PDB file of N, CA and C in Angstrom:
ATOM      1  N   UNK A   1     114.034 115.798 125.466  1.00  0.00           N
ATOM      2  CA  UNK A   1     113.037 115.680 124.411  1.00  0.00           C
ATOM      3  C   UNK A   1     112.935 114.221 123.971  1.00  0.00           C
ATOM      4  N   UNK A   2     111.771 113.894 123.503  1.00  0.00           N
ATOM      5  CA  UNK A   2     111.485 112.572 122.957  1.00  0.00           C
ATOM      6  C   UNK A   2     110.938 112.808 121.554  1.00  0.00           C
ATOM      7  N   UNK A   3     110.748 111.749 120.785  1.00  0.00           N
ATOM      8  CA  UNK A   3     110.249 111.935 119.424  1.00  0.00           C
ATOM      9  C   UNK A   3     109.307 110.821 119.017  1.00  0.00           C
ATOM     10  N   UNK A   4     108.461 111.151 118.063  1.00  0.00           N
ATOM     11  CA  UNK A   4     107.493 110.223 117.496  1.00  0.00           C
ATOM     12  C   UNK A   4     107.584 110.387 115.982  1.00  0.00           C
ATOM     13  N   UNK A   5     107.571 109.290 115.260  1.00  0.00           N
ATOM     14  CA  UNK A   5     107.678 109.316 113.799  1.00  0.00           C
ATOM     15  C   UNK A   5     106.320 108.993 113.190  1.00  0.00           C
ATOM     16  N   UNK A   6     105.954 109.742 112.161  1.00  0.00           N
ATOM     17  CA  UNK A   6     104.680 109.548 111.470  1.00  0.00           C
ATOM     18  C   UNK A   6     104.979 109.182 110.023  1.00  0.00           C
ATOM     19  N   UNK A   7     104.421 108.061 109.569  1.00  0.00           N
ATOM     20  CA  UNK A   7     104.574 107.640 108.173  1.00  0.00           C
ATOM     21  C   UNK A   7     103.198 107.405 107.584  1.00  0.00           C
ATOM     22  N   UNK A   8     103.049 107.764 106.318  1.00  0.00           N
ATOM     23  CA  UNK A   8     101.767 107.559 105.639  1.00  0.00           C
ATOM     24  C   UNK A   8     102.018 107.291 104.165  1.00  0.00           C
ATOM     25  N   UNK A   9     101.167 106.478 103.565  1.00  0.00           N
ATOM     26  CA  UNK A   9     101.265 106.186 102.137  1.00  0.00           C
ATOM     27  C   UNK A   9     100.556 107.235 101.292  1.00  0.00           C
ATOM     28  N   UNK A  10      99.781 108.094 101.925  1.00  0.00           N
ATOM     29  CA  UNK A  10      99.070 109.157 101.221  1.00  0.00           C
ATOM     30  C   UNK A  10      99.569 110.506 101.727  1.00  0.00           C
ATOM     31  N   UNK A  11      99.127 111.581 101.072  1.00  0.00           N
ATOM     32  CA  UNK A  11      99.529 112.922 101.485  1.00  0.00           C
ATOM     33  C   UNK A  11      99.039 113.213 102.894  1.00  0.00           C
ATOM     34  N   UNK A  12      99.928 113.782 103.679  1.00  0.00           N
ATOM     35  CA  UNK A  12      99.622 114.124 105.061  1.00  0.00           C
ATOM     36  C   UNK A  12     100.326 115.438 105.375  1.00  0.00           C
ATOM     37  N   UNK A  13      99.594 116.405 105.869  1.00  0.00           N
ATOM     38  CA  UNK A  13     100.163 117.697 106.244  1.00  0.00           C
ATOM     39  C   UNK A  13     100.661 117.592 107.681  1.00  0.00           C
ATOM     40  N   UNK A  14     101.950 117.281 107.831  1.00  0.00           N
ATOM     41  CA  UNK A  14     102.507 117.062 109.159  1.00  0.00           C
ATOM     42  C   UNK A  14     102.484 118.324 110.011  1.00  0.00           C
ATOM     43  N   UNK A  15     102.624 119.479 109.393  1.00  0.00           N
ATOM     44  CA  UNK A  15     102.518 120.733 110.159  1.00  0.00           C
ATOM     45  C   UNK A  15     101.135 120.849 110.799  1.00  0.00           C
ATOM     46  N   UNK A  16     100.119 120.533 110.022  1.00  0.00           N
ATOM     47  CA  UNK A  16      98.748 120.595 110.538  1.00  0.00           C
ATOM     48  C   UNK A  16      98.526 119.529 111.614  1.00  0.00           C
ATOM     49  N   UNK A  17      99.073 118.343 111.406  1.00  0.00           N
ATOM     50  CA  UNK A  17      98.971 117.290 112.421  1.00  0.00           C
ATOM     51  C   UNK A  17      99.605 117.768 113.720  1.00  0.00           C
ATOM     52  N   UNK A  18     100.802 118.336 113.637  1.00  0.00           N
ATOM     53  CA  UNK A  18     101.497 118.819 114.838  1.00  0.00           C
ATOM     54  C   UNK A  18     100.731 119.957 115.497  1.00  0.00           C
ATOM     55  N   UNK A  19     100.189 120.857 114.690  1.00  0.00           N
ATOM     56  CA  UNK A  19      99.428 121.992 115.231  1.00  0.00           C
ATOM     57  C   UNK A  19      98.178 121.498 115.970  1.00  0.00           C
ATOM     58  N   UNK A  20      97.455 120.596 115.347  1.00  0.00           N
ATOM     59  CA  UNK A  20      96.238 120.047 115.955  1.00  0.00           C
ATOM     60  C   UNK A  20      96.572 119.235 117.208  1.00  0.00           C
ATOM     61  N   UNK A  21      97.598 118.408 117.113  1.00  0.00           N
ATOM     62  CA  UNK A  21      97.994 117.596 118.264  1.00  0.00           C
ATOM     63  C   UNK A  21      98.466 118.476 119.418  1.00  0.00           C
ATOM     64  N   UNK A  22      99.192 119.541 119.111  1.00  0.00           N
ATOM     65  CA  UNK A  22      99.671 120.455 120.155  1.00  0.00           C
ATOM     66  C   UNK A  22      98.508 121.134 120.866  1.00  0.00           C
ATOM     67  N   UNK A  23      97.445 121.423 120.130  1.00  0.00           N
ATOM     68  CA  UNK A  23      96.284 122.048 120.772  1.00  0.00           C
ATOM     69  C   UNK A  23      95.549 121.052 121.671  1.00  0.00           C
ATOM     70  N   UNK A  24      95.656 119.756 121.351  1.00  0.00           N
ATOM     71  CA  UNK A  24      95.015 118.725 122.171  1.00  0.00           C
ATOM     72  C   UNK A  24      95.907 118.224 123.307  1.00  0.00           C
ATOM     73  N   UNK A  25      97.196 118.549 123.245  1.00  0.00           N
ATOM     74  CA  UNK A  25      98.148 118.164 124.298  1.00  0.00           C
ATOM     75  C   UNK A  25      99.038 119.373 124.596  1.00  0.00           C
ATOM     76  N   UNK A  26      98.454 120.448 125.138  1.00  0.00           N
ATOM     77  CA  UNK A  26      99.174 121.720 125.278  1.00  0.00           C
ATOM     78  C   UNK A  26     100.379 121.684 126.216  1.00  0.00           C
ATOM     79  N   UNK A  27     100.435 120.751 127.141  1.00  0.00           N
ATOM     80  CA  UNK A  27     101.552 120.701 128.087  1.00  0.00           C
ATOM     81  C   UNK A  27     102.671 119.763 127.641  1.00  0.00           C
ATOM     82  N   UNK A  28     102.571 119.214 126.432  1.00  0.00           N
ATOM     83  CA  UNK A  28     103.541 118.223 125.965  1.00  0.00           C
ATOM     84  C   UNK A  28     104.732 118.836 125.235  1.00  0.00           C
ATOM     85  N   UNK A  29     104.699 120.135 124.943  1.00  0.00           N
ATOM     86  CA  UNK A  29     105.814 120.771 124.241  1.00  0.00           C
ATOM     87  C   UNK A  29     106.020 120.210 122.850  1.00  0.00           C
ATOM     88  N   UNK A  30     104.948 119.915 122.176  1.00  0.00           N
ATOM     89  CA  UNK A  30     104.964 119.241 120.884  1.00  0.00           C
ATOM     90  C   UNK A  30     105.359 120.181 119.749  1.00  0.00           C
ATOM     91  N   UNK A  31     106.310 119.752 118.895  1.00  0.00           N
ATOM     92  CA  UNK A  31     106.719 120.532 117.725  1.00  0.00           C
ATOM     93  C   UNK A  31     106.982 119.599 116.549  1.00  0.00           C
ATOM     94  N   UNK A  32     106.730 120.100 115.345  1.00  0.00           N
ATOM     95  CA  UNK A  32     107.075 119.365 114.130  1.00  0.00           C
ATOM     96  C   UNK A  32     108.543 119.660 113.850  1.00  0.00           C
ATOM     97  N   UNK A  33     109.420 118.751 114.213  1.00  0.00           N
ATOM     98  CA  UNK A  33     110.855 118.999 114.156  1.00  0.00           C
ATOM     99  C   UNK A  33     111.468 118.610 112.816  1.00  0.00           C
ATOM    100  N   UNK A  34     111.134 117.477 112.297  1.00  0.00           N
ATOM    101  CA  UNK A  34     111.709 116.987 111.048  1.00  0.00           C
ATOM    102  C   UNK A  34     110.602 116.655 110.080  1.00  0.00           C
ATOM    103  N   UNK A  35     110.078 117.678 109.427  1.00  0.00           N
ATOM    104  CA  UNK A  35     108.899 117.476 108.574  1.00  0.00           C
ATOM    105  C   UNK A  35     109.147 116.496 107.444  1.00  0.00           C
ATOM    106  N   UNK A  36     110.290 116.557 106.812  1.00  0.00           N
ATOM    107  CA  UNK A  36     110.566 115.627 105.705  1.00  0.00           C
ATOM    108  C   UNK A  36     110.623 114.187 106.179  1.00  0.00           C
ATOM    109  N   UNK A  37     111.155 113.998 107.375  1.00  0.00           N
ATOM    110  CA  UNK A  37     111.292 112.646 107.913  1.00  0.00           C
ATOM    111  C   UNK A  37     110.036 112.176 108.631  1.00  0.00           C
ATOM    112  N   UNK A  38     109.123 113.098 108.937  1.00  0.00           N
ATOM    113  CA  UNK A  38     107.915 112.748 109.673  1.00  0.00           C
ATOM    114  C   UNK A  38     108.138 112.698 111.172  1.00  0.00           C
ATOM    115  N   UNK A  39     109.063 113.533 111.668  1.00  0.00           N
ATOM    116  CA  UNK A  39     109.428 113.491 113.089  1.00  0.00           C
ATOM    117  C   UNK A  39     108.748 114.612 113.857  1.00  0.00           C
ATOM    118  N   UNK A  40     108.130 114.236 114.967  1.00  0.00           N
ATOM    119  CA  UNK A  40     107.505 115.185 115.886  1.00  0.00           C
ATOM    120  C   UNK A  40     108.213 115.040 117.226  1.00  0.00           C
ATOM    121  N   UNK A  41     108.661 116.162 117.791  1.00  0.00           N
ATOM    122  CA  UNK A  41     109.334 116.138 119.089  1.00  0.00           C
ATOM    123  C   UNK A  41     108.386 116.610 120.181  1.00  0.00           C
ATOM    124  N   UNK A  42     108.629 116.117 121.387  1.00  0.00           N
ATOM    125  CA  UNK A  42     107.803 116.501 122.527  1.00  0.00           C
ATOM    126  C   UNK A  42     108.594 116.270 123.805  1.00  0.00           C
ATOM    127  N   UNK A  43     108.088 116.759 124.906  1.00  0.00           N
ATOM    128  CA  UNK A  43     108.757 116.625 126.194  1.00  0.00           C
ATOM    129  C   UNK A  43     108.759 115.172 126.661  1.00  0.00           C
ATOM    130  N   UNK A  44     109.885 114.746 127.201  1.00  0.00           N
ATOM    131  CA  UNK A  44     109.970 113.400 127.770  1.00  0.00           C
ATOM    132  C   UNK A  44     108.903 113.246 128.847  1.00  0.00           C
ATOM    133  N   UNK A  45     108.300 112.080 128.884  1.00  0.00           N
ATOM    134  CA  UNK A  45     107.267 111.811 129.875  1.00  0.00           C
ATOM    135  C   UNK A  45     105.857 112.085 129.388  1.00  0.00           C
ATOM    136  N   UNK A  46     105.723 112.621 128.176  1.00  0.00           N
ATOM    137  CA  UNK A  46     104.396 112.953 127.647  1.00  0.00           C
ATOM    138  C   UNK A  46     103.986 112.026 126.507  1.00  0.00           C
ATOM    139  N   UNK A  47     104.657 110.887 126.372  1.00  0.00           N
ATOM    140  CA  UNK A  47     104.433 110.018 125.211  1.00  0.00           C
ATOM    141  C   UNK A  47     102.976 109.594 125.048  1.00  0.00           C
ATOM    142  N   UNK A  48     102.347 109.114 126.080  1.00  0.00           N
ATOM    143  CA  UNK A  48     100.969 108.623 125.943  1.00  0.00           C
ATOM    144  C   UNK A  48     100.033 109.742 125.488  1.00  0.00           C
ATOM    145  N   UNK A  49     100.157 110.905 126.096  1.00  0.00           N
ATOM    146  CA  UNK A  49      99.330 112.056 125.723  1.00  0.00           C
ATOM    147  C   UNK A  49      99.575 112.456 124.266  1.00  0.00           C
ATOM    148  N   UNK A  50     100.841 112.446 123.853  1.00  0.00           N
ATOM    149  CA  UNK A  50     101.199 112.830 122.484  1.00  0.00           C
ATOM    150  C   UNK A  50     100.708 111.785 121.489  1.00  0.00           C
ATOM    151  N   UNK A  51     100.879 110.513 121.784  1.00  0.00           N
ATOM    152  CA  UNK A  51     100.404 109.467 120.872  1.00  0.00           C
ATOM    153  C   UNK A  51      98.913 109.608 120.609  1.00  0.00           C
ATOM    154  N   UNK A  52      98.148 109.814 121.654  1.00  0.00           N
ATOM    155  CA  UNK A  52      96.696 109.972 121.503  1.00  0.00           C
ATOM    156  C   UNK A  52      96.382 111.202 120.658  1.00  0.00           C
ATOM    157  N   UNK A  53      97.060 112.315 120.931  1.00  0.00           N
ATOM    158  CA  UNK A  53      96.801 113.559 120.201  1.00  0.00           C
ATOM    159  C   UNK A  53      97.211 113.453 118.735  1.00  0.00           C
ATOM    160  N   UNK A  54      98.356 112.840 118.456  1.00  0.00           N
ATOM    161  CA  UNK A  54      98.839 112.724 117.072  1.00  0.00           C
ATOM    162  C   UNK A  54      97.964 111.761 116.277  1.00  0.00           C
ATOM    163  N   UNK A  55      97.649 110.619 116.835  1.00  0.00           N
ATOM    164  CA  UNK A  55      96.784 109.663 116.126  1.00  0.00           C
ATOM    165  C   UNK A  55      95.431 110.301 115.835  1.00  0.00           C
ATOM    166  N   UNK A  56      94.879 111.018 116.788  1.00  0.00           N
ATOM    167  CA  UNK A  56      93.608 111.711 116.565  1.00  0.00           C
ATOM    168  C   UNK A  56      93.698 112.735 115.450  1.00  0.00           C
ATOM    169  N   UNK A  57      94.801 113.483 115.404  1.00  0.00           N
ATOM    170  CA  UNK A  57      94.978 114.498 114.362  1.00  0.00           C
ATOM    171  C   UNK A  57      95.157 113.860 112.984  1.00  0.00           C
ATOM    172  N   UNK A  58      95.869 112.743 112.915  1.00  0.00           N
ATOM    173  CA  UNK A  58      96.059 112.042 111.640  1.00  0.00           C
ATOM    174  C   UNK A  58      94.725 111.483 111.148  1.00  0.00           C
ATOM    175  N   UNK A  59      93.984 110.845 112.026  1.00  0.00           N
ATOM    176  CA  UNK A  59      92.681 110.282 111.652  1.00  0.00           C
ATOM    177  C   UNK A  59      91.755 111.388 111.163  1.00  0.00           C
ATOM    178  N   UNK A  60      91.758 112.506 111.858  1.00  0.00           N
ATOM    179  CA  UNK A  60      90.910 113.631 111.449  1.00  0.00           C
ATOM    180  C   UNK A  60      91.267 114.107 110.041  1.00  0.00           C
ATOM    181  N   UNK A  61      92.554 114.149 109.731  1.00  0.00           N
ATOM    182  CA  UNK A  61      92.975 114.582 108.400  1.00  0.00           C
ATOM    183  C   UNK A  61      92.563 113.567 107.327  1.00  0.00           C
ATOM    184  N   UNK A  62      92.665 112.284 107.628  1.00  0.00           N
ATOM    185  CA  UNK A  62      92.266 111.258 106.665  1.00  0.00           C
ATOM    186  C   UNK A  62      90.755 111.237 106.450  1.00  0.00           C
ATOM    187  N   UNK A  63      89.990 111.647 107.454  1.00  0.00           N
ATOM    188  CA  UNK A  63      88.532 111.650 107.349  1.00  0.00           C
ATOM    189  C   UNK A  63      87.997 112.809 106.514  1.00  0.00           C
ATOM    190  N   UNK A  64      88.830 113.757 106.177  1.00  0.00           N
ATOM    191  CA  UNK A  64      88.358 114.919 105.392  1.00  0.00           C
ATOM    192  C   UNK A  64      88.156 114.570 103.956  1.00  0.00           C
TER     193      UNK A  64
END
């Protein structure tokens, strides 16, 4: 497993980010592992796919 950390100065629903990102990167094994810390885990080797999916999900949430 590999991990990606998400930090924000405003409210961010990390569960929703992980859910949305997982739907956009279904083969990455993406899970919200450490919600308080902002940690998302995924399968090793899927970093680029996960980064794109997570950034897209965060931007979508900020645009609401």
